[in-house]
XYZ file of C-alpha atoms in Angstrom:
769
model
C 24.149 -5.121 -15.236
C 24.556 -4.474 -11.536
C 26.023 -6.444 -8.693
C 25.273 -10.187 -8.792
C 23.409 -9.957 -12.084
C 20.861 -7.392 -10.979
C 19.057 -5.177 -13.457
C 18.635 -7.677 -16.307
C 15.159 -7.910 -17.836
C 15.337 -11.641 -18.613
C 12.123 -13.394 -19.627
C 10.896 -16.025 -17.194
C 12.270 -19.443 -18.066
C 9.531 -21.293 -16.144
C 6.796 -19.762 -18.295
C 7.501 -22.220 -21.094
C 6.068 -25.109 -19.114
C 3.237 -23.047 -17.637
C 2.074 -21.683 -20.984
C 2.333 -25.036 -22.751
C 0.363 -26.904 -20.087
C 3.273 -28.961 -18.804
C 3.336 -27.539 -15.300
C 2.702 -30.080 -12.543
C 0.323 -29.045 -9.802
C -1.049 -30.969 -6.836
C -4.236 -31.803 -8.735
C -2.198 -33.404 -11.534
C -0.676 -36.022 -9.242
C -2.400 -39.423 -9.196
C -0.750 -42.185 -7.183
C -1.210 -45.970 -7.506
C -4.231 -47.036 -5.475
C -5.452 -43.449 -5.244
C -8.308 -42.738 -2.820
C -10.156 -39.448 -2.397
C -11.203 -37.378 0.604
C -14.313 -35.264 0.834
C -15.295 -33.194 3.869
C -18.833 -32.943 5.148
C -18.968 -29.355 6.350
C -21.297 -27.740 8.806
C -24.265 -25.910 7.295
C -24.736 -24.226 10.677
C -22.719 -21.263 11.992
C -22.852 -22.044 15.712
C -24.140 -24.751 17.978
C -23.458 -27.659 20.303
C -23.165 -31.034 18.591
C -25.688 -33.558 19.904
C -24.878 -36.393 17.534
C -23.310 -37.273 14.203
C -24.763 -40.294 12.428
C -22.438 -41.677 9.757
C -23.842 -45.232 9.457
C -25.372 -44.739 6.016
C -22.282 -42.941 4.778
C -20.007 -45.783 5.925
C -22.124 -48.285 3.990
C -22.375 -46.202 0.822
C -20.894 -47.604 -2.420
C -17.178 -47.000 -2.838
C -16.583 -45.690 0.675
C -13.320 -46.800 2.276
C -13.424 -44.990 5.627
C -15.339 -42.328 7.512
C -13.886 -40.196 10.317
C -15.254 -37.896 12.983
C -13.456 -35.962 15.691
C -13.832 -38.929 18.036
C -11.945 -41.159 15.595
C -9.104 -38.686 15.242
C -8.867 -38.115 18.985
C -8.766 -41.880 19.623
C -5.909 -42.139 17.119
C -3.933 -39.426 18.935
C -4.364 -36.776 16.250
C -3.899 -33.309 17.700
C -5.481 -29.982 16.874
C -4.074 -27.819 14.099
C -1.307 -25.684 15.550
C -2.272 -22.053 16.104
C -0.525 -18.902 17.252
C -1.142 -17.432 20.681
C -1.056 -13.751 21.560
C 2.348 -12.089 22.030
C 3.487 -11.777 25.634
C 3.048 -7.997 25.549
C -0.688 -8.226 24.977
C -3.367 -7.330 27.489
C -5.516 -10.442 27.459
C -6.836 -13.257 29.592
C -6.742 -15.724 26.686
C -3.076 -16.109 25.852
C -3.457 -19.736 24.727
C -4.062 -20.186 21.038
C -7.613 -21.098 20.061
C -6.478 -24.164 18.127
C -8.859 -25.726 15.642
C -9.655 -29.437 15.766
C -9.228 -30.996 12.298
C -12.853 -32.117 12.538
C -15.343 -30.220 14.692
C -15.351 -31.432 18.273
C -18.364 -30.771 20.540
C -19.124 -27.324 19.100
C -19.682 -25.934 15.598
C -18.193 -22.450 15.238
C -18.654 -21.403 11.590
C -20.408 -22.382 8.396
C -18.110 -24.659 6.411
C -16.247 -26.057 9.413
C -15.166 -29.660 8.630
C -17.214 -32.190 10.602
C -16.792 -35.563 8.894
C -14.053 -36.861 6.604
C -15.105 -39.424 3.980
C -12.558 -41.436 1.986
C -13.782 -43.241 -1.114
C -12.659 -44.770 -4.387
C -13.678 -41.647 -6.315
C -14.478 -38.011 -5.556
C -18.072 -38.603 -6.643
C -18.515 -41.556 -4.277
C -17.126 -39.543 -1.366
C -19.371 -36.599 -2.180
C -22.440 -38.835 -2.506
C -21.713 -40.422 0.868
C -21.505 -36.990 2.484
C -25.158 -36.495 1.583
C -25.978 -39.370 3.951
C -24.406 -37.820 7.057
C -26.847 -36.642 9.731
C -25.690 -33.832 12.002
C -27.857 -32.893 14.977
C -26.978 -29.760 16.939
C -28.483 -27.323 19.381
C -28.172 -24.142 17.392
C -26.838 -21.020 19.056
C -26.907 -17.429 17.885
C -24.506 -16.680 15.068
C -22.088 -13.893 15.978
C -20.468 -12.817 12.724
C -20.112 -9.052 13.197
C -18.111 -7.109 15.757
C -21.259 -5.617 17.239
C -22.812 -9.049 17.687
C -19.718 -10.675 19.180
C -18.997 -7.812 21.604
C -22.600 -7.141 22.648
C -23.457 -7.371 26.326
C -24.698 -10.859 27.080
C -23.370 -12.373 23.844
C -22.707 -16.081 24.233
C -18.997 -16.930 24.282
C -17.828 -18.700 21.146
C -15.058 -20.254 23.273
C -15.639 -20.738 26.978
C -12.198 -19.394 27.829
C -12.700 -16.133 25.907
C -14.986 -13.921 27.955
C -17.083 -11.544 25.897
C -15.409 -12.891 22.713
C -12.602 -10.380 23.266
C -9.408 -12.304 22.638
C -7.033 -9.537 23.601
C -5.597 -6.087 22.988
C -2.154 -5.126 21.715
C -0.608 -1.683 21.874
C 2.070 0.513 20.367
C 3.241 3.902 21.610
C 2.282 6.068 24.568
C -1.382 6.757 25.234
C -0.842 9.567 27.772
C 1.687 11.471 25.656
C -0.533 11.106 22.621
C -3.653 12.336 24.402
C -1.732 15.357 25.696
C -0.583 16.239 22.173
C -4.158 16.101 20.922
C -5.322 18.467 23.651
C -2.949 21.176 22.415
C -3.456 20.626 18.655
C -4.661 23.454 16.429
C -6.624 21.009 14.263
C -7.761 17.404 14.528
C -8.914 15.210 11.686
C -10.435 11.752 11.984
C -11.680 8.925 9.786
C -13.528 5.716 10.545
C -12.992 3.083 7.896
C -13.754 -0.524 7.090
C -11.083 -2.769 5.646
C -13.334 -5.332 4.022
C -12.942 -9.073 4.473
C -11.411 -10.824 1.458
C -11.298 -14.400 0.195
C -7.844 -15.259 -1.234
C -9.220 -17.029 -4.372
C -5.898 -18.319 -5.685
C -6.145 -19.611 -9.250
C -5.189 -23.080 -7.995
C -7.375 -24.138 -5.050
C -5.841 -25.706 -1.970
C -5.261 -29.441 -2.051
C -3.007 -32.298 -0.984
C -2.172 -35.873 -1.891
C -0.693 -37.942 0.929
C 0.632 -41.494 1.137
C 2.196 -43.533 3.956
C 4.488 -46.534 3.611
C 4.542 -47.464 7.278
C 7.545 -45.282 8.005
C 7.476 -42.130 5.884
C 4.514 -39.882 5.237
C 4.907 -38.329 1.777
C 2.898 -35.165 1.268
C 2.321 -33.502 -2.101
C 0.896 -30.066 -1.470
C 1.417 -26.766 -3.237
C 2.515 -24.374 -0.525
C 4.812 -21.516 0.468
C 7.184 -23.544 2.652
C 7.591 -27.297 2.718
C 9.674 -27.184 5.900
C 7.260 -24.985 7.840
C 4.213 -27.038 6.863
C 6.075 -30.299 7.468
C 6.859 -29.230 11.022
C 3.295 -28.072 11.664
C 1.820 -31.292 10.294
C 4.233 -33.335 12.413
C 2.758 -31.778 15.540
C -0.758 -32.871 14.573
C -0.038 -36.428 13.405
C 2.622 -37.269 16.020
C 5.434 -38.057 13.610
C 9.007 -36.898 13.729
C 9.507 -34.243 11.031
C 12.241 -36.420 9.567
C 9.576 -39.036 8.822
C 7.571 -36.596 6.705
C 8.667 -35.949 3.130
C 6.911 -32.754 2.076
C 6.933 -31.911 -1.629
C 5.478 -28.799 -3.219
C 4.917 -29.139 -6.953
C 4.126 -26.043 -9.007
C 1.934 -23.561 -7.134
C -0.828 -21.622 -8.873
C -0.909 -18.599 -6.592
C -0.582 -18.473 -2.811
C -0.851 -14.902 -1.415
C -0.301 -16.015 2.203
C -3.078 -18.614 2.068
C -0.710 -21.504 1.352
C 1.733 -20.697 4.133
C -0.642 -22.253 6.649
C -1.604 -25.779 7.647
C -5.358 -26.267 7.607
C -7.670 -29.053 8.717
C -7.925 -30.979 5.459
C -4.233 -31.931 5.319
C -4.372 -33.348 8.839
C -7.462 -35.435 8.047
C -5.915 -36.663 4.782
C -2.678 -37.582 6.568
C -4.537 -39.585 9.202
C -6.623 -41.278 6.527
C -3.506 -42.282 4.572
C -1.884 -43.684 7.721
C -5.074 -45.487 8.728
C -6.091 -46.998 5.371
C -2.691 -47.555 3.795
C -3.987 -45.854 0.655
C -2.805 -42.559 -0.851
C -5.481 -39.958 -0.073
C -6.136 -36.929 -2.238
C -8.197 -33.850 -1.445
C -8.693 -30.927 -3.820
C -11.057 -28.117 -2.862
C -13.786 -27.085 -5.210
C -14.337 -23.342 -5.483
C -17.287 -23.298 -3.087
C -15.180 -25.127 -0.485
C -12.424 -22.598 -0.997
C -14.694 -19.688 -0.182
C -16.026 -21.490 2.896
C -12.765 -22.871 4.274
C -9.742 -20.882 3.058
C -8.446 -18.524 5.711
C -9.735 -15.064 4.823
C -7.885 -11.753 4.911
C -8.271 -8.180 6.240
C -11.606 -7.582 8.100
C -10.720 -4.593 10.271
C -12.690 -1.608 11.479
C -10.395 1.316 12.315
C -10.611 4.841 13.649
C -7.655 7.108 13.038
C -6.968 10.650 14.175
C -4.231 13.170 13.427
C -3.354 16.130 15.630
C -2.107 18.930 13.388
C -0.248 22.188 13.889
C -1.247 25.424 12.157
C 1.266 24.649 9.417
C -0.190 21.215 8.661
C 2.547 19.276 10.384
C 1.525 16.144 12.261
C 1.944 16.473 16.028
C 0.530 13.089 16.999
C -1.493 10.140 15.751
C -4.111 8.111 17.599
C -5.564 4.884 16.217
C -7.878 2.132 17.361
C -8.210 -1.043 15.308
C -10.724 -3.829 15.790
C -9.617 -7.004 14.023
C -11.603 -10.156 13.314
C -9.779 -13.388 14.186
C -12.602 -15.621 13.023
C -13.554 -18.674 15.052
C -10.017 -19.945 15.750
C -6.430 -18.689 15.807
C -4.737 -19.517 12.553
C -0.954 -19.813 12.514
C -0.366 -16.083 12.178
C -3.899 -14.830 12.782
C -3.341 -12.981 16.070
C -0.091 -11.380 14.941
C -1.111 -10.022 11.509
C -3.153 -7.034 12.788
C -0.400 -6.181 15.284
C 2.355 -6.621 12.703
C 0.546 -4.368 10.255
C -0.204 -1.770 12.914
C 3.513 -1.130 13.376
C 3.306 0.685 10.020
C 0.414 2.927 11.061
C 2.432 6.162 10.897
C 3.431 5.394 7.309
C 6.161 7.430 5.664
C 5.595 10.454 7.901
C 7.666 12.007 10.653
C 5.239 11.380 13.503
C 6.968 11.738 16.845
C 4.112 10.689 19.105
C 1.528 7.979 18.476
C -0.705 5.459 20.157
C -2.168 2.427 18.397
C -4.497 -0.034 20.080
C -5.427 -3.305 18.364
C -8.390 -5.294 19.673
C -8.848 -8.936 18.601
C -12.376 -10.335 18.413
C -13.574 -13.925 17.984
C -16.545 -14.449 15.647
C -18.469 -17.292 13.990
C -16.540 -16.940 10.742
C -13.737 -18.814 9.043
C -10.355 -17.889 10.605
C -8.554 -14.808 9.300
C -4.841 -14.755 8.506
C -2.255 -13.236 6.183
C -3.350 -12.166 2.720
C -1.030 -10.373 0.284
C 0.346 -7.456 2.302
C -0.687 -8.953 5.660
C -1.504 -5.873 7.706
C 0.441 -3.314 5.704
C -2.374 -2.549 3.205
C -4.649 -1.937 6.189
C -2.143 0.493 7.719
C -1.469 2.316 4.441
C -5.167 2.671 3.689
C -5.829 4.270 7.077
C -2.968 6.758 7.089
C -3.414 7.769 3.449
C -7.112 8.415 3.926
C -6.159 10.523 6.942
C -3.597 12.510 4.954
C -6.213 13.586 2.417
C -8.474 14.697 5.259
C -5.551 16.579 6.791
C -4.949 18.335 3.471
C -8.554 19.564 3.368
C -8.460 20.715 6.989
C -5.163 22.563 6.538
C -6.021 24.113 3.184
C -3.080 22.352 1.534
C -2.855 20.230 -1.589
C -2.567 16.431 -1.188
C 1.068 16.506 -2.231
C 2.017 19.471 -0.042
C 0.604 17.961 3.153
C 2.646 14.858 2.437
C 5.844 16.720 1.601
C 5.678 18.703 4.846
C 5.443 15.515 6.859
C 7.670 13.104 4.933
C 10.633 11.562 6.730
C 13.601 13.350 5.154
C 16.439 11.286 3.618
C 18.971 12.597 6.145
C 16.885 11.199 9.030
C 17.463 7.567 8.032
C 17.805 5.192 9.784
C 14.564 6.491 11.275
C 12.836 5.036 14.342
C 9.073 5.382 14.245
C 6.749 5.979 17.161
C 5.783 2.294 16.934
C 9.408 1.196 17.285
C 10.313 0.207 13.732
C 13.588 1.460 12.266
C 13.274 2.367 8.572
C 16.315 1.765 6.388
C 16.269 4.338 3.565
C 13.999 6.349 1.313
C 13.668 9.445 -0.844
C 9.933 9.958 -0.661
C 9.762 13.526 -1.983
C 11.735 12.669 -5.105
C 9.504 9.722 -5.979
C 6.352 11.732 -5.335
C 7.519 14.470 -7.709
C 8.398 11.948 -10.405
C 4.983 10.273 -10.174
C 3.127 13.588 -10.290
C 5.039 14.702 -13.366
C 4.325 11.473 -15.233
C 0.649 11.595 -14.237
C 0.421 15.253 -15.393
C -1.070 16.260 -12.066
C -0.909 19.950 -12.952
C -3.047 19.422 -16.053
C -5.822 17.662 -14.170
C -8.211 20.602 -13.787
C -8.450 21.022 -17.547
C -9.275 17.344 -17.879
C -11.869 17.651 -15.109
C -13.632 20.436 -17.002
C -13.692 18.317 -20.138
C -15.359 15.496 -18.182
C -17.929 17.892 -16.726
C -18.922 18.784 -20.272
C -19.868 15.144 -20.779
C -21.723 14.930 -17.427
C -18.963 12.894 -15.866
C -17.285 13.348 -12.482
C -13.513 13.192 -12.769
C -11.181 12.667 -9.832
C -7.503 12.244 -9.073
C -5.940 10.825 -5.947
C -2.618 9.719 -4.596
C -1.182 7.507 -1.928
C 2.347 7.205 -0.665
C 2.961 3.878 0.999
C 5.791 2.328 2.944
C 5.751 -1.274 4.104
C 7.934 -3.589 6.148
C 9.422 -6.621 4.377
C 12.060 -9.270 4.910
C 11.587 -9.229 8.668
C 11.129 -12.975 9.168
C 14.107 -15.182 9.975
C 16.940 -16.108 7.641
C 17.803 -18.560 4.876
C 20.500 -21.078 4.060
C 21.232 -21.744 0.405
C 23.214 -24.554 -1.178
C 25.110 -24.428 -4.484
C 27.185 -27.065 -6.249
C 28.474 -28.179 -9.632
C 27.291 -31.634 -10.632
C 29.589 -34.138 -12.359
C 27.889 -33.322 -15.670
C 28.875 -29.662 -15.381
C 25.448 -28.315 -14.465
C 24.961 -26.097 -11.412
C 22.348 -26.962 -8.795
C 20.857 -24.361 -6.473
C 18.916 -25.583 -3.446
C 16.547 -22.908 -2.119
C 14.329 -23.015 0.957
C 12.036 -20.318 -0.403
C 9.112 -21.346 -2.594
C 7.829 -19.869 -5.836
C 4.102 -19.523 -6.394
C 4.238 -17.469 -9.578
C 6.900 -14.869 -8.771
C 9.579 -16.092 -11.195
C 12.093 -17.351 -8.622
C 13.593 -19.935 -10.964
C 14.593 -17.195 -13.377
C 15.706 -14.612 -10.829
C 17.891 -16.915 -8.769
C 19.394 -18.518 -11.860
C 20.188 -15.198 -13.548
C 21.965 -14.004 -10.403
C 24.177 -17.084 -10.263
C 24.752 -17.138 -14.022
C 25.952 -13.558 -13.996
C 28.283 -14.048 -11.047
C 29.826 -17.265 -12.361
C 29.852 -16.200 -16.023
C 27.875 -19.217 -17.230
C 24.648 -19.629 -19.206
C 21.361 -19.477 -17.347
C 20.257 -22.746 -18.950
C 23.138 -24.530 -17.193
C 21.467 -23.922 -13.836
C 18.813 -25.963 -12.038
C 16.911 -24.330 -9.195
C 15.472 -26.902 -6.789
C 12.903 -25.920 -4.213
C 9.828 -27.387 -2.593
C 11.265 -30.707 -1.400
C 12.056 -31.198 2.282
C 14.399 -34.132 1.586
C 16.414 -32.523 -1.197
C 16.588 -29.058 0.373
C 17.956 -29.342 3.927
C 16.368 -26.210 5.397
C 14.034 -23.405 4.496
C 11.732 -20.803 5.986
C 9.638 -20.268 2.894
C 8.197 -17.354 0.976
C 6.206 -14.642 2.714
C 6.551 -10.985 3.583
C 8.454 -10.316 0.323
C 11.492 -12.052 1.835
C 12.667 -14.346 -0.963
C 15.021 -12.021 -2.822
C 16.193 -9.867 0.076
C 16.927 -12.827 2.365
C 17.129 -15.848 0.061
C 18.925 -13.873 -2.646
C 21.422 -12.463 -0.154
C 22.107 -15.943 1.171
C 22.625 -17.128 -2.395
C 25.050 -14.266 -2.993
C 27.096 -15.421 -0.014
C 26.992 -19.061 -1.115
C 28.169 -18.235 -4.643
C 30.916 -16.004 -3.255
C 31.978 -18.936 -1.091
C 31.890 -21.219 -4.149
C 34.173 -18.839 -6.052
C 36.573 -18.791 -3.114
C 36.581 -22.608 -3.103
C 37.192 -22.427 -6.845
C 40.241 -20.195 -6.284
C 41.686 -22.789 -3.938
C 41.003 -25.601 -6.391
C 42.373 -23.541 -9.292
C 45.548 -22.869 -7.340
C 45.999 -26.634 -7.087
C 45.350 -27.147 -10.799
C 47.606 -24.255 -11.876
C 50.222 -25.009 -9.231
C 50.115 -21.460 -7.881
C 49.462 -19.672 -4.616
C 45.806 -19.006 -3.782
C 46.513 -15.287 -3.325
C 47.660 -15.094 -6.957
C 44.421 -16.518 -8.380
C 41.865 -14.152 -9.921
C 38.376 -15.022 -11.114
C 36.433 -13.366 -13.917
C 33.926 -14.479 -16.529
C 34.071 -18.210 -15.732
C 37.875 -18.331 -15.701
C 40.547 -18.523 -13.007
C 43.814 -16.843 -13.918
C 47.204 -16.428 -12.306
C 47.392 -12.660 -11.895
C 49.612 -10.947 -14.455
C 49.943 -14.048 -16.667
C 48.029 -15.762 -19.463
C 47.771 -19.021 -17.535
C 44.052 -19.769 -17.075
C 41.735 -22.628 -16.275
C 38.008 -22.601 -16.824
C 35.474 -22.739 -14.003
C 34.043 -25.911 -15.555
C 37.454 -27.592 -15.467
C 38.060 -26.521 -11.878
C 34.659 -27.858 -10.839
C 35.390 -31.155 -12.572
C 38.778 -31.374 -10.848
C 37.106 -30.909 -7.468
C 35.567 -34.387 -7.792
C 39.097 -35.895 -7.731
C 39.781 -36.715 -4.086
C 43.511 -36.881 -4.708
C 43.706 -33.305 -5.974
C 41.059 -31.542 -3.903
C 42.276 -29.423 -0.936
C 40.853 -30.393 2.442
C 38.789 -27.233 2.724
C 37.129 -27.646 -0.689
C 34.014 -29.789 -1.190
C 33.275 -31.924 -4.273
C 31.539 -29.858 -6.907
C 32.763 -26.711 -5.107
C 29.719 -27.223 -2.880
C 29.066 -24.160 -0.765
C 26.382 -23.199 1.710
C 25.969 -19.936 3.573
C 23.271 -18.338 5.690
C 21.933 -14.819 5.719
C 19.697 -13.395 8.409
C 19.090 -9.646 8.460
C 19.231 -7.668 11.673
C 16.017 -5.843 10.769
C 13.449 -5.542 7.989
C 13.527 -3.518 4.798
C 11.063 -0.786 3.851
C 10.034 -0.520 0.195
C 7.916 2.507 -0.610
C 6.363 4.383 -3.463
C 3.718 6.677 -4.885
C 0.486 5.598 -6.615
C -1.632 8.098 -8.528
C -5.050 7.146 -9.848
C -7.219 9.209 -12.194
C -10.774 8.104 -12.834
C -14.171 9.130 -14.077
C -17.614 8.401 -12.593
C -20.852 8.117 -14.521
C -23.363 9.650 -12.061
C -26.285 7.969 -13.849
C -24.992 4.437 -13.164
C -22.266 4.739 -10.529
C -19.828 2.990 -12.869
C -16.206 4.084 -12.506
C -13.602 4.034 -15.283
C -9.937 4.264 -14.329
C -8.369 6.543 -16.934
C -4.783 6.552 -15.715
C -2.695 4.792 -13.102
C 0.876 5.773 -12.268
C 3.314 4.008 -9.955
C 6.766 5.225 -8.945
C 8.388 2.662 -6.652
C 11.515 2.256 -4.573
C 11.980 -1.451 -3.944
C 15.715 -1.139 -3.484
C 18.012 -2.720 -6.050
C 16.025 -4.495 -8.787
C 17.030 -8.002 -9.852
C 14.805 -8.368 -12.909
C 12.828 -5.306 -14.086
C 10.487 -7.392 -16.235
C 9.488 -9.682 -13.384
C 9.238 -6.696 -11.038
C 6.770 -4.973 -13.323
C 4.593 -8.081 -13.394
C 4.645 -8.316 -9.602
C 3.632 -4.668 -9.206
C 0.834 -4.947 -11.761
C -0.543 -8.074 -10.118
C -0.440 -6.386 -6.731
C -2.232 -3.313 -8.046
C -4.935 -5.548 -9.519
C -5.495 -7.196 -6.145
C -5.591 -3.844 -4.374
C -8.112 -2.528 -6.875
C -10.112 -5.727 -6.422
C -10.544 -4.913 -2.751
C -11.325 -1.265 -3.448
C -13.840 -1.909 -6.233
C -15.718 -5.104 -5.491
C -14.268 -7.965 -3.455
C -16.030 -8.567 -0.147
C -16.611 -11.806 1.761
C -19.958 -11.180 3.460
C -21.617 -13.208 6.210
C -25.343 -12.749 6.779
C -25.714 -11.298 10.302
C -29.086 -13.051 10.713
C -28.202 -16.568 9.566
C -24.403 -16.647 9.760
C -24.261 -17.966 6.193
C -21.506 -16.864 3.815
C -23.404 -14.975 1.127
C -20.443 -14.695 -1.238
C -19.457 -18.342 -1.660
C -19.303 -18.446 -5.462
C -17.886 -16.280 -8.224
C -21.469 -15.272 -9.017
C -21.531 -13.421 -5.703
C -17.872 -12.561 -5.066
C -16.691 -10.135 -7.760
C -13.101 -10.757 -8.746
C -11.063 -8.030 -10.485
C -11.933 -7.955 -14.165
C -9.665 -7.080 -17.048
C -11.760 -3.976 -17.725
C -11.299 -2.833 -14.101
C -7.529 -2.779 -14.390
C -6.046 0.037 -16.485
C -2.731 0.244 -18.266
C -0.290 0.899 -15.431
C 2.500 3.382 -16.014
C 5.172 1.837 -13.802
C 8.705 3.000 -13.143
C 11.118 2.584 -10.302
C 14.048 4.304 -8.679
C 16.700 2.363 -6.809
C 17.418 3.543 -3.291
C 19.433 0.617 -1.900
C 18.721 -0.865 1.484
C 21.726 -1.156 3.803
C 20.119 -4.186 5.461
C 21.424 -6.817 3.024
C 24.420 -7.158 0.688
C 22.304 -6.798 -2.467
C 20.460 -3.646 -1.399
C 17.069 -5.272 -2.114
C 13.938 -4.150 -0.257
C 11.245 -6.442 -1.679
C 8.358 -6.055 -4.113
C 5.886 -8.941 -3.913
C 3.263 -7.052 -1.929
C 4.064 -3.432 -2.819
C 1.402 -3.000 -5.492
C -1.332 -4.208 -3.169
C -0.315 -1.827 -0.376
C -0.561 1.374 -2.389
C -3.499 0.680 -4.692
C -6.640 0.846 -2.539
C -5.969 4.252 -0.907
C -4.997 5.829 -4.233
C -8.227 4.610 -5.824
C -10.516 5.628 -2.960
C -8.851 9.041 -2.644
C -9.388 9.585 -6.372
C -12.995 8.433 -6.137
C -13.743 10.773 -3.231
C -12.084 13.600 -5.139
C -14.535 12.976 -7.990
C -17.575 12.584 -5.733
C -16.733 15.699 -3.731
C -18.300 17.775 -6.504
C -21.633 16.345 -5.347
C -20.892 16.713 -1.627
C -19.891 13.078 -0.937
C -17.141 12.981 1.690
C -16.874 9.318 2.639
C -17.209 5.883 1.091
C -16.122 2.498 2.388
C -14.603 -0.310 0.388
C -15.678 -1.969 -1.740
C -16.888 1.044 -3.695
C -19.281 -0.844 -5.955
C -21.281 0.976 -8.653
C -24.430 0.496 -6.571
C -22.824 2.049 -3.503
C -21.507 4.977 -5.553
C -24.905 5.491 -7.225
C -26.789 5.445 -3.913
C -24.422 8.015 -2.407
C -24.963 10.293 -5.385
C -28.735 9.914 -5.164
C -28.651 10.933 -1.512
C -26.168 13.779 -1.896
């Protein structure tokens, strides 16, 4: 066991309730007098609203209230908060394109909420929606980059000329161009990072009630405090008058960090009707209205020396914002682009990021949030560089890796990496994957008329770069320990990880500990879960709080034992006078702290302690993925035969939970590479992939057994040495798979394929090769 209980493969304690069906999700909550919200959504992608007739809907059986944008505006409800462009951007549209909770004047995408209907039952609300009449002057749907940026294209927002929201930059264009002019070799790729629908197992939803003073919101999310504050801005309440509660969360992946229209409409309806109002998305609504992820088109170039070393990198990225600015929408492409140079020693680079507005649902963070896009681009480029230089995929990487002695390392985009031993991890992964024996396996596949390929990626990502966390720890009168955390679990195993850390440090049983999260009244502060920050930031804060609790315990023990504080030692749940056999248990000291007459002035009841941790900079987990696969040229079907991961996520808290996180991330990365794609019809603007019949999720037979191991290279950025792991699997998976697939298809002359590499796409390429 390492520092603060790290390294213990403890099974998840929360799984008992999840696996036995006793978890409590938003959809499980039914309040007295429950009413239900249903949203009439636009079937049109773009147009000016002439009229909305809701008379028949208002008179339908069971209907309690019907709302349009005019009703919300009259009540003082404000638009959903959005993020504007950073000050460094080159743009004429720095104001956020905030979305009205219900469409006002203009429809901008299929599925945009237009009318809110509250009824006694979900069925009654849905039936009433069929009676709404929406009349619009349709305009051309602009769902692709080419359509939105075409000369003469109608502006989706009047204040965004040419639908170009803005451009962000890293690096030095002139220096980069000069390096390219003198390069011995140049390689380039143009790639598509396909649009994804988050498709969490539990759809979005909320249940909101108002007692005339406090708005109580039940909503599974990634931060009750962040969403509380965002909702307060829309409904004109003080945040202190909103009690935001997150029950169990069935997957989030970035999606549930953001306030969307439905919660604002439900909140207004609850305040207006005096009834609790519940909205739960069906799966079709989720596809139409959840903020999507990715959707970039990128061109990357590397200038190479004769020896294969990278002289410079030049990248242009076009990113789809959708129809409005979501809360992190404009920053995600820019944030991800800071990782464009990857794990390589690239001294000169220029990255330009162009933001485009389209008639599609807004785009925001999805597991990895910009880093998978960056890793996919640079790792595709590295394989092209290997071919151009006549080097193997591993050798081109080794020659350009940032060496361990160069850390802390400042990249050409301004990020300062903390630590890493890239070459060592690459070698370990290659050995476990039996890279050297691949050619023999390829020949065996050829004998069966199969195309075998092997590919690698080496990723690095930025984590734990957002804010800080306060944590709160105390002993209760009954002897149990309560931890108050401002992060939020959505399947990661936080309850187990945080509890095992505290149990190990205090020397108590893990079942004596209660981890409380997801309640804005019980937990004073919190910045939530995102960017793999919970353990590195929240865990480090908890480490400080527990250390402070032990120090308070020493002071209380000194009082109990009638000794000097400096003579008190703590170990394994006991305080001892150094050099003697006089001891008092932690439990007894905690109990004594409730006695006002005995407690020192600087000790709180229950040894209550609270500390904050905020890192000076982010952490940089990294690792190597190797994929080996086989293609059936007659059908285009691909079988993954082996998948190897060697990761450095810093110090590991719980290896068992870590392995699950990596495997889940790999599955999501393979989902993007193999099949997932949210597609809008460029002619009609309709979302063509709005059901699971049309949007292929990762299947069990897509995902191979994953040979996962890790090596600990501690980060100096926090006291625990943690780097983060929640998104790591997603970042490395897609480039490893596509590189392996192209290696297999190269035998037939195929040099390029875009994600998703469906069997049909593979088969067509082979037919035309």
